[in-house]
Amino acid sequence: MIPTNVGSRQPETSASAASAMLPPAAGDYEETVGGGVIDAPVLVHQSDSTIIYGLHTGTFIKVARDPQPSQEQITRLLQEQNVAAFLPESVRKREVLGISDFNGRTAVEFKWANGITIEEWLQKVDRRSDSTLQEEDFTVRVRAAMAIAKTLADFHDNGVVYNSLNTRDIVLSPTEEGYSATFIDLSRSVIVSGDDFSGESIDKVRAKENDLRTLGKLLYQVFGGSLEDLDPARIHSDYGDDGFVPTRKRGKHQLLREGLPIYLGSLISALLDHALLSTGVCYSDARDVYHDMKVYVDDASGQLGRIDLDDDMMTSRLRLPQNMFYGRQAQMSLILHLFQTSIEFGNVPQMAMISGCPGSGKSTLVDQLKQPLIDLGGCFIEGKFDKAMRPDTVLATALDRFFGGILETSKFVGNVQVSLRWRIHDILGSTENNPFLEMLPNLKAWLSEDSSQFSATQSNDIIGMGSSGLAVSSQRVKYLFCKLIGAMASRSSPLILFLDDLQWADETTLDIARMIMTDPDITHFLFLGSYRDTEVNRSHPLLSKLNTMEEQGVTVVDVKVGPIQKEVVNTMISEILYTPPSLCRPLSSIIHSKTGGVIMFILRFLQTLNADDKLWFNMGGKRWMYDLDKIRHTEIQDDVVSHMTHQMARLSKDMRMGLMFAACLGRKFPSSVLAKATKHEVTDAFTQTCIDYGFFQLDDVNVYMWQHDQVQQAAYELIPKNKQDSYHLLIGTRLYMDTPDEKMKDLIFFVVDNMNHGVALINDHDKRTEVAQLNLQAGEKALSSSAFQSASEYLLAGISFLDTESWSTDYDLALRLYDAASEALFVVGEFDTLMTIVEEPLRMAKCFKDKLNVYSNMIRTYSCTSMVENGISTCLSIISQLGEDFPTEITAEIYHREAQEVKRLLHGKTKNDLLSLPTMTDSNSLGAMHFLSHLLSLAFNTRPALSPIAVFRLVRMTLRKGMCNNSAFAFACYAGWLVSDPVNDVEAGYYMGKISVEMMQRQGCTDATARIYALVYGFINIKKEPWQAGLDKHLAAFEVGSQVGDMEGAFTNIFQHYNASLFGCGHNLIVIAEALRNYTQRAFQCKQIYIWKSLACLLQLSHDLMGIKDNAFTPHFTEETCYQDAKLKKSFAVCRGLVHKRKYIAILTGDVISAATLYNVANEYTLGSIGLGRQIHMMVGDFVDGLLGFLLGRKYKGTEESTKWMAIGCKCLDVIKGHERNSDWNFANKMHLLEAEYYFCIDNHENAVASYRQAIISAQEHRFCHEEGLAEEKLATYLMYCNQSDAALHHFTNAKKAYTKWGAKVLADRISKAMAILAPLCSRGSTAF
């Protein structure tokens, strides 16, 4: 039984992809001979020098073919035994059993290696492959090559040079991972000592080099190449006797076959070419070859499989890919986790701040995150700040581009789109004449696509933008941006806002970010910001704002983006050059050392090396090459900007000139603007070259953007510093001269930004006037888009171009500049600058009327800087000059006369008469109304006697001269005066309050909504209507006040809402406290410190009743320090509120002595005559004082002290009865309870019990659960006094239920203690509570 084809080896069966490339062979030795017995040796294989026989034992022997073998032949057989014995079992080699004798000849006995030789494998693989290798073919071939390299590396690592790599002596067998390779002929192998070859002889070192070179040839065959391609004469084509000479000739012949990936070509070329071993660009270790091929196999992106050579490679030009991302996986995972948190637990906005040095890859990190975030359902909005451009337009531009994308792609469809439109419309109101939407034209267009759906339900009378002046107010802008973000973000469409380079952000944008992050209504939102930590110190506004956010409970996740590590640099360079990592490691080590691992610096340095012929593409070897020694000695600037400037200086003159002009235009510019700036000398070829060099990128159709601001800065530094202003002025002049007037509005910022740099170079009066006019145009355009910071800078620049002659030669220009500048400076809070510049127009204005705008901004500044007396005196002076003789000292006679005059003018006038008053047209009267309103605001707390006179004058002027924007508020104030002491005409005040609201609605004066609602629903209607009725009005007024920027009015309404909810309506304290925490925080953010203290007082009351120990005034005060501070500053309204709160707690908790002390303290802070009625907590205070009076009347019964306190109780009862006559809903239960306490004092049992029961019933019917609990508690106390323990326990139980419903745990616990004491005194079965 002699097998016919025992030379074939059949592979082991495997399901791996590798085995699919091993077709089954016909005939296998083991299958043929199986387990049978061979009677005689069988010839299996013979070569020129050896013969192999199969033995009956199943093993094989190898002998010399020559019957009389030479000593060399015998030595080789013995060497095979020695090498096999020397190598450990783990190394895949043919297993040699020993040396034996075969017919008198030396023989090596071994076991057969299962598998298929490389030669046979290639024949079968090549037959199955197409003529053009496919990517999956390469993967399989590379896995086979990896097996070969791994086995060779194992040989070398164990001190053996194989010395005979060829396709016949290596056997492949499939594994789960791919292949294993077994080396079968060990006769030419050489054993060397140890793992390190460096100490061996030159021959041994060369033997290892030969192994690697032979490995290159073998792998080339595995990859589908032919040995005929490898012409040794061309291998060293780039090298001479003195080393290598870079060759960059187009069309040079390639050494390697077509279709081989560049990466693998580099690997093969490096193995074949060991003349360059000293340069570090060739392999010295087979293990590196294995790992580099593994990198190729593991490349999921397929980037390393690139085959084609483009023109750049053929001309040896390095082109850098865009947005390379390396070494940031941890940061990316962290941000993705934050976003997923914002989706799953969306009740709190998430925030991450990415920091790092310039060029470290902060923006690239977010670019890589963008698509994964979108894939997770996110809506991505991005904006970037620029050092040289207007920061206050960035957020609006980012949002507008987002909505522009919606218009183009129809991202939101169906119900999602309708829902989003409705949410945004509810916030912004009508699209017509809406100044805020003028900032967002794409949003306006999107909302207008189907505006008919809103026509039937235009927002109610208090919603909407109303009239506006030149610009939307700063606070209004902040509020609307915040609310717009809140409307856009939802669970179905979570929102990501990324703002780049926040180190250049303006105060307004930073404040909007703070408001967004602390807004309780914003959910499913992630804020991403990035900034340069090298430019942000502890005092920087950004860090100050972040610290403020953290103090307010925002968690700011810090994401550090530092230099990348050396190994990451190596990976990046490997992928850029399509070169195996091991071959790049010497280069990457030097580059990392020189650049510090800053990505942008690395990329620019690579370009420099390429331009200097120190890094080039070798066509023969089909790989990138580099001169390591020259690179090592290359000098490099300390920073990337200096380095790029140095490299740009080597470009052609035309390129340099184009770059310098482009750098002056800012981060982004249309091609038409660049053409005008360069007088059309810059061509499309220039911009394309800049894109090729990585200087520009195309941002939009014919709009270019610098690849990075560091690139722009490098180009800008090409201009000598002493000529930079001249360049700007030249560009500004060219743009101005080449732009028609009707087109100037589109280019005004480009023109003015450049001209302003040349202010010192413009000496001619007419030219300076012309530039001042352009700055006015730019400033007014910025104001119209609410870019207040930019507007102030343009307007101040315009003022700087004026001279002493301007007020006579260009009066209107000068006046408009100062008026607009004072407005812009007030909005951005630059009060010192404002007070400095207003001196000029006040001195130079031709008439008093021309000073009024400046005066108005001065007075507003006085108000904001606590210079109230200055503001009042200025107001009085201006009012007098406008024809209104306003008294400075108010006597009773003056007060009475002013009041009677208004009553006389109103007498006989119907509602229709008042609502039909003509429009005020007299300019002096309009001015007086404006400044009287200022006076009313200023005098309210500091000089209250002036306030009612100001109200009377406002109403009087309206009745005499007609209505204006201040008239509705004037009538609301007058209504407040009517319901106040000593007038107390509730019906007349209620009637006049209604007229003021309708007057406001008819005039569309929504700017006054918050103030009017605060008066009407917070001071007037509470004496007539159920307290619950006005709650929603206050919340609506808060929204409108926030929209129009009236934050004082907005938060006054919030205070009145929760003041009524807590003291008046007895709403659940838990709900109230949660809302108050948010609003208290927001009031402080909006710098409404007075109202913040009032809201904190309400929140502290809620905490005290619930038994929560938290300090509502944190982190700035405690309750006591707040009181002492207010007392010191004579802020009596705050003192009054805190004393009322403490007295209320004392009465409810039974601390009568403290309540009596606080009653006396409260008398120090009487309301005074300010022309307004009492708010709800003060009317409840009258009720509490009555309870206190009767309690102490009983306590001190029979003494003079009792008489005093009884008189106080009776006086308060009379006050409450007077309130009850106007509103039994609000006061009936209080009146009945005070009557019951009075009857208790005089021992009228029947009336006492009846009144207590009436108090309980009335509180229940009117849903005042807190006062229901109080009435139940008082009745129970009275019944205990009457020794009716069972009945008392019943009413204590009811009291506890009511207090528990209210959320007042402290009061419920107090009742529980009383019940526990009372229970033993009750009859059996009455103890359950």
Tab-separated table of C-alpha atoms in Angstrom, residues 613-906:
chain	number	residue	atom	x	y	z
A	613	ASP	CA	12.468	67.321	1.638
A	614	LYS	CA	13.090	65.672	4.976
A	615	LEU	CA	9.925	63.622	4.542
A	616	TRP	CA	9.090	62.375	1.050
A	617	PHE	CA	7.249	59.665	-0.834
A	618	ASN	CA	9.427	57.067	-2.508
A	619	MET	CA	7.755	55.717	-5.639
A	620	GLY	CA	10.131	52.772	-5.926
A	621	GLY	CA	9.420	51.489	-2.440
A	622	LYS	CA	5.849	52.811	-2.525
A	623	ARG	CA	6.232	54.346	0.913
A	624	TRP	CA	6.979	57.551	2.784
A	625	MET	CA	10.595	57.980	3.762
A	626	TYR	CA	12.309	60.369	6.145
A	627	ASP	CA	15.779	61.569	7.020
A	628	LEU	CA	15.916	60.935	10.738
A	629	ASP	CA	19.240	62.621	11.318
A	630	LYS	CA	18.249	65.854	9.595
A	631	ILE	CA	14.897	65.898	11.362
A	632	ARG	CA	16.615	65.448	14.689
A	633	HIS	CA	18.705	68.537	14.033
A	634	THR	CA	15.858	70.645	12.637
A	635	GLU	CA	15.311	73.776	14.695
A	636	ILE	CA	11.709	74.553	15.573
A	637	GLN	CA	9.981	77.607	17.060
A	638	ASP	CA	8.597	77.476	20.574
A	639	ASP	CA	4.945	77.661	19.557
A	640	VAL	CA	2.820	76.661	16.590
A	641	VAL	CA	1.975	80.231	15.554
A	642	SER	CA	5.627	81.238	15.248
A	643	HIS	CA	6.373	78.011	13.456
A	644	MET	CA	3.586	78.482	10.916
A	645	THR	CA	4.508	82.126	10.353
A	646	HIS	CA	8.086	81.042	9.640
A	647	GLN	CA	6.851	78.474	7.123
A	648	MET	CA	4.381	80.846	5.479
A	649	ALA	CA	7.196	83.338	4.979
A	650	ARG	CA	8.770	80.868	2.557
A	651	LEU	CA	5.729	80.868	0.262
A	652	SER	CA	5.518	82.944	-2.882
A	653	LYS	CA	4.927	86.675	-2.633
A	654	ASP	CA	1.404	86.398	-4.021
A	655	MET	CA	0.521	83.678	-1.538
A	656	ARG	CA	1.897	85.693	1.363
A	657	MET	CA	0.024	88.794	0.274
A	658	GLY	CA	-3.244	86.894	-0.044
A	659	LEU	CA	-2.795	85.321	3.388
A	660	MET	CA	-2.083	88.682	5.016
A	661	PHE	CA	-5.187	90.290	3.538
A	662	ALA	CA	-7.341	87.302	4.437
A	663	ALA	CA	-6.030	87.362	8.025
A	664	CYS	CA	-7.269	90.947	8.394
A	665	LEU	CA	-10.803	89.943	7.406
A	666	GLY	CA	-11.418	87.766	10.458
A	667	ARG	CA	-12.225	84.123	10.980
A	668	LYS	CA	-14.783	83.873	8.175
A	669	PHE	CA	-15.268	85.849	4.978
A	670	PRO	CA	-16.986	85.572	1.575
A	671	SER	CA	-14.755	85.223	-1.447
A	672	SER	CA	-16.229	88.466	-2.808
A	673	VAL	CA	-14.976	90.379	0.242
A	674	LEU	CA	-11.491	88.935	-0.171
A	675	ALA	CA	-11.590	89.868	-3.841
A	676	LYS	CA	-12.492	93.470	-3.007
A	677	ALA	CA	-9.862	93.668	-0.278
A	678	THR	CA	-7.137	92.549	-2.698
A	679	LYS	CA	-8.525	94.538	-5.671
A	680	HIS	CA	-9.472	91.245	-7.343
A	681	GLU	CA	-5.853	90.106	-7.523
A	682	VAL	CA	-6.614	86.926	-5.544
A	683	THR	CA	-7.915	84.134	-7.743
A	684	ASP	CA	-9.742	80.876	-7.147
A	685	ALA	CA	-6.372	79.195	-7.442
A	686	PHE	CA	-5.216	81.035	-4.316
A	687	THR	CA	-8.169	79.918	-2.210
A	688	GLN	CA	-7.874	76.355	-3.496
A	689	THR	CA	-4.172	76.332	-2.655
A	690	CYS	CA	-5.016	77.584	0.846
A	691	ILE	CA	-7.484	74.750	1.217
A	692	ASP	CA	-4.855	72.284	-0.036
A	693	TYR	CA	-2.319	73.625	2.456
A	694	GLY	CA	-4.865	73.328	5.258
A	695	PHE	CA	-5.091	77.089	5.813
A	696	PHE	CA	-8.746	77.516	4.761
A	697	GLN	CA	-11.819	75.362	4.719
A	698	LEU	CA	-15.030	75.978	2.788
A	699	ASP	CA	-17.755	76.952	5.263
A	700	ASP	CA	-20.554	77.708	2.814
A	701	VAL	CA	-20.981	78.511	-0.844
A	702	ASN	CA	-18.158	80.952	-1.625
A	703	VAL	CA	-17.547	81.522	2.084
A	704	TYR	CA	-14.165	80.578	3.527
A	705	MET	CA	-13.102	80.040	7.116
A	706	TRP	CA	-9.654	79.701	8.608
A	707	GLN	CA	-8.881	76.120	9.548
A	708	HIS	CA	-7.944	77.315	13.024
A	709	ASP	CA	-7.528	80.709	14.625
A	710	GLN	CA	-3.872	79.791	15.212
A	711	VAL	CA	-3.444	79.535	11.441
A	712	GLN	CA	-5.079	82.939	11.022
A	713	GLN	CA	-2.813	84.388	13.705
A	714	ALA	CA	0.243	82.943	11.961
A	715	ALA	CA	-0.812	84.581	8.685
A	716	TYR	CA	-1.500	87.856	10.479
A	717	GLU	CA	1.995	87.849	11.952
A	718	LEU	CA	3.401	87.882	8.426
A	719	ILE	CA	2.503	91.570	8.510
A	720	PRO	CA	5.161	93.627	10.294
A	721	LYS	CA	3.674	95.019	13.496
A	722	ASN	CA	4.313	98.602	12.450
A	723	LYS	CA	2.288	98.048	9.270
A	724	GLN	CA	-0.671	96.099	10.610
A	725	ASP	CA	-2.832	99.204	11.113
A	726	SER	CA	-1.998	100.344	7.589
A	727	TYR	CA	-3.096	97.033	6.130
A	728	HIS	CA	-6.395	97.210	7.980
A	729	LEU	CA	-7.017	100.759	6.891
A	730	LEU	CA	-6.202	99.882	3.286
A	731	ILE	CA	-8.623	96.955	3.340
A	732	GLY	CA	-11.371	98.988	5.007
A	733	THR	CA	-10.941	101.775	2.460
A	734	ARG	CA	-11.003	99.381	-0.495
A	735	LEU	CA	-14.159	97.704	0.764
A	736	TYR	CA	-15.807	101.077	1.382
A	737	MET	CA	-14.897	102.479	-2.006
A	738	ASP	CA	-15.934	99.332	-3.878
A	739	THR	CA	-19.316	98.908	-2.165
A	740	PRO	CA	-22.460	100.806	-3.275
A	741	ASP	CA	-24.453	102.526	-0.528
A	742	GLU	CA	-27.359	100.100	-0.884
A	743	LYS	CA	-24.976	97.172	-0.254
A	744	MET	CA	-23.051	98.806	2.585
A	745	LYS	CA	-25.311	97.365	5.305
A	746	ASP	CA	-24.161	93.885	4.303
A	747	LEU	CA	-20.453	94.720	4.581
A	748	ILE	CA	-20.549	97.402	7.263
A	749	PHE	CA	-18.831	95.279	9.919
A	750	PHE	CA	-15.982	94.252	7.564
A	751	VAL	CA	-15.493	97.905	6.614
A	752	VAL	CA	-15.610	99.357	10.119
A	753	ASP	CA	-13.633	96.597	11.841
A	754	ASN	CA	-10.726	97.299	9.546
A	755	MET	CA	-10.988	101.084	9.450
A	756	ASN	CA	-11.044	101.349	13.234
A	757	HIS	CA	-7.594	99.766	13.376
A	758	GLY	CA	-6.282	102.765	11.483
A	759	VAL	CA	-7.693	105.459	13.741
A	760	ALA	CA	-4.234	106.898	14.393
A	761	LEU	CA	-3.526	107.109	10.650
A	762	ILE	CA	-6.604	109.174	9.750
A	763	ASN	CA	-5.961	112.866	10.368
A	764	ASP	CA	-8.242	114.575	7.902
A	765	HIS	CA	-11.404	115.937	9.577
A	766	ASP	CA	-13.741	114.930	6.767
A	767	LYS	CA	-12.378	111.406	6.614
A	768	ARG	CA	-12.642	110.995	10.361
A	769	THR	CA	-16.228	112.207	10.183
A	770	GLU	CA	-16.926	109.680	7.455
A	771	VAL	CA	-15.539	106.839	9.578
A	772	ALA	CA	-17.526	108.080	12.590
A	773	GLN	CA	-20.679	107.880	10.454
A	774	LEU	CA	-19.811	104.320	9.473
A	775	ASN	CA	-19.327	103.404	13.139
A	776	LEU	CA	-22.743	104.867	13.931
A	777	GLN	CA	-24.237	102.714	11.179
A	778	ALA	CA	-22.454	99.635	12.531
A	779	GLY	CA	-23.422	100.434	16.119
A	780	GLU	CA	-27.081	100.911	15.279
A	781	LYS	CA	-27.119	97.676	13.291
A	782	ALA	CA	-25.568	95.867	16.250
A	783	LEU	CA	-28.150	97.406	18.582
A	784	SER	CA	-30.972	96.322	16.301
A	785	SER	CA	-29.762	92.719	16.634
A	786	SER	CA	-29.241	93.115	20.406
A	787	ALA	CA	-25.459	92.808	20.104
A	788	PHE	CA	-25.041	95.395	22.840
A	789	GLN	CA	-21.357	94.855	23.601
A	790	SER	CA	-20.394	95.185	19.962
A	791	ALA	CA	-22.678	98.189	19.611
A	792	SER	CA	-21.002	99.962	22.503
A	793	GLU	CA	-17.563	99.333	21.002
A	794	TYR	CA	-18.566	100.658	17.565
A	795	LEU	CA	-20.276	103.713	19.039
A	796	LEU	CA	-17.353	104.533	21.327
A	797	ALA	CA	-15.027	104.118	18.346
A	798	GLY	CA	-17.256	106.511	16.391
A	799	ILE	CA	-17.023	109.025	19.230
A	800	SER	CA	-13.229	108.724	19.167
A	801	PHE	CA	-13.231	109.947	15.558
A	802	LEU	CA	-15.049	113.175	16.542
A	803	ASP	CA	-13.188	116.330	17.420
A	804	THR	CA	-14.073	119.707	18.921
A	805	GLU	CA	-15.436	120.924	15.599
A	806	SER	CA	-17.851	118.040	15.213
A	807	TRP	CA	-20.542	119.574	17.425
A	808	SER	CA	-20.724	122.538	15.072
A	809	THR	CA	-20.060	120.831	11.727
A	810	ASP	CA	-21.763	117.456	12.318
A	811	TYR	CA	-24.144	118.056	15.201
A	812	ASP	CA	-26.701	115.357	14.367
A	813	LEU	CA	-23.985	112.721	13.967
A	814	ALA	CA	-22.396	113.612	17.313
A	815	LEU	CA	-25.728	113.627	19.130
A	816	ARG	CA	-26.812	110.283	17.672
A	817	LEU	CA	-23.478	108.693	18.577
A	818	TYR	CA	-23.645	109.828	22.202
A	819	ASP	CA	-27.332	108.941	22.586
A	820	ALA	CA	-26.854	105.432	21.194
A	821	ALA	CA	-23.602	104.897	23.090
A	822	SER	CA	-25.196	105.834	26.427
A	823	GLU	CA	-28.017	103.358	25.712
A	824	ALA	CA	-25.617	100.533	24.811
A	825	LEU	CA	-23.336	101.217	27.778
A	826	PHE	CA	-26.258	101.137	30.180
A	827	VAL	CA	-27.433	97.783	28.843
A	828	VAL	CA	-23.991	96.164	29.164
A	829	GLY	CA	-23.492	97.695	32.613
A	830	GLU	CA	-20.437	99.841	31.843
A	831	PHE	CA	-21.694	102.576	34.150
A	832	ASP	CA	-18.371	104.328	34.756
A	833	THR	CA	-17.787	104.788	31.034
A	834	LEU	CA	-21.371	105.963	30.565
A	835	MET	CA	-21.079	108.620	33.273
A	836	THR	CA	-17.850	109.804	31.688
A	837	ILE	CA	-19.122	110.218	28.128
A	838	VAL	CA	-22.442	111.900	29.014
A	839	GLU	CA	-20.640	115.021	30.168
A	840	GLU	CA	-19.914	115.956	26.552
A	841	PRO	CA	-23.487	115.965	25.149
A	842	LEU	CA	-24.840	117.613	28.298
A	843	ARG	CA	-22.343	120.409	27.718
A	844	MET	CA	-22.562	120.660	23.927
A	845	ALA	CA	-26.208	119.899	23.121
A	846	LYS	CA	-28.000	122.830	21.485
A	847	CYS	CA	-31.223	122.515	23.446
A	848	PHE	CA	-32.560	120.848	26.561
A	849	LYS	CA	-34.672	118.405	24.530
A	850	ASP	CA	-31.538	116.982	22.926
A	851	LYS	CA	-30.211	116.058	26.366
A	852	LEU	CA	-33.192	113.991	27.472
A	853	ASN	CA	-32.047	110.598	26.138
A	854	VAL	CA	-28.702	110.973	27.859
A	855	TYR	CA	-30.390	112.163	31.058
A	856	SER	CA	-32.673	109.125	30.991
A	857	ASN	CA	-29.718	106.738	30.827
A	858	MET	CA	-27.964	108.716	33.578
A	859	ILE	CA	-30.962	108.338	35.894
A	860	ARG	CA	-31.229	104.624	35.160
A	861	THR	CA	-27.547	104.350	36.023
A	862	TYR	CA	-28.087	106.177	39.315
A	863	SER	CA	-30.821	103.687	40.150
A	864	CYS	CA	-28.613	100.679	39.374
A	865	THR	CA	-25.647	102.045	41.335
A	866	SER	CA	-27.619	102.920	44.505
A	867	MET	CA	-27.215	106.674	43.884
A	868	VAL	CA	-30.948	107.129	44.381
A	869	GLU	CA	-30.821	110.675	45.753
A	870	ASN	CA	-28.805	111.802	42.733
A	871	GLY	CA	-31.432	110.227	40.520
A	872	ILE	CA	-34.316	111.873	42.375
A	873	SER	CA	-32.743	115.332	42.293
A	874	THR	CA	-31.954	114.957	38.579
A	875	CYS	CA	-35.527	113.834	37.871
A	876	LEU	CA	-36.993	116.776	39.772
A	877	SER	CA	-34.766	119.207	37.901
A	878	ILE	CA	-35.676	117.768	34.505
A	879	ILE	CA	-39.410	117.631	35.298
A	880	SER	CA	-39.281	121.288	36.305
A	881	GLN	CA	-37.484	122.269	33.071
A	882	LEU	CA	-40.155	120.402	31.108
A	883	GLY	CA	-42.837	122.639	32.567
A	884	GLU	CA	-44.023	120.629	35.559
A	885	ASP	CA	-43.635	122.491	38.830
A	886	PHE	CA	-43.135	119.487	41.107
A	887	PRO	CA	-42.925	120.155	44.879
A	888	THR	CA	-39.784	118.893	46.566
A	889	GLU	CA	-41.230	118.947	50.095
A	890	ILE	CA	-44.623	117.338	50.503
A	891	THR	CA	-46.955	118.792	53.128
A	892	ALA	CA	-50.431	117.594	54.051
A	893	GLU	CA	-51.887	120.603	52.249
A	894	ILE	CA	-49.993	119.820	49.045
A	895	TYR	CA	-50.965	116.179	49.284
A	896	HIS	CA	-54.651	117.042	49.716
A	897	ARG	CA	-54.625	119.594	46.911
A	898	GLU	CA	-52.964	117.206	44.428
A	899	ALA	CA	-55.403	114.415	45.299
A	900	GLN	CA	-58.448	116.650	44.963
A	901	GLU	CA	-57.312	117.939	41.568
A	902	VAL	CA	-57.170	114.410	40.187
A	903	LYS	CA	-60.587	113.585	41.639
A	904	ARG	CA	-61.972	116.740	40.022
A	905	LEU	CA	-60.583	115.817	36.617
A	906	LEU	CA	-61.961	112.264	36.895
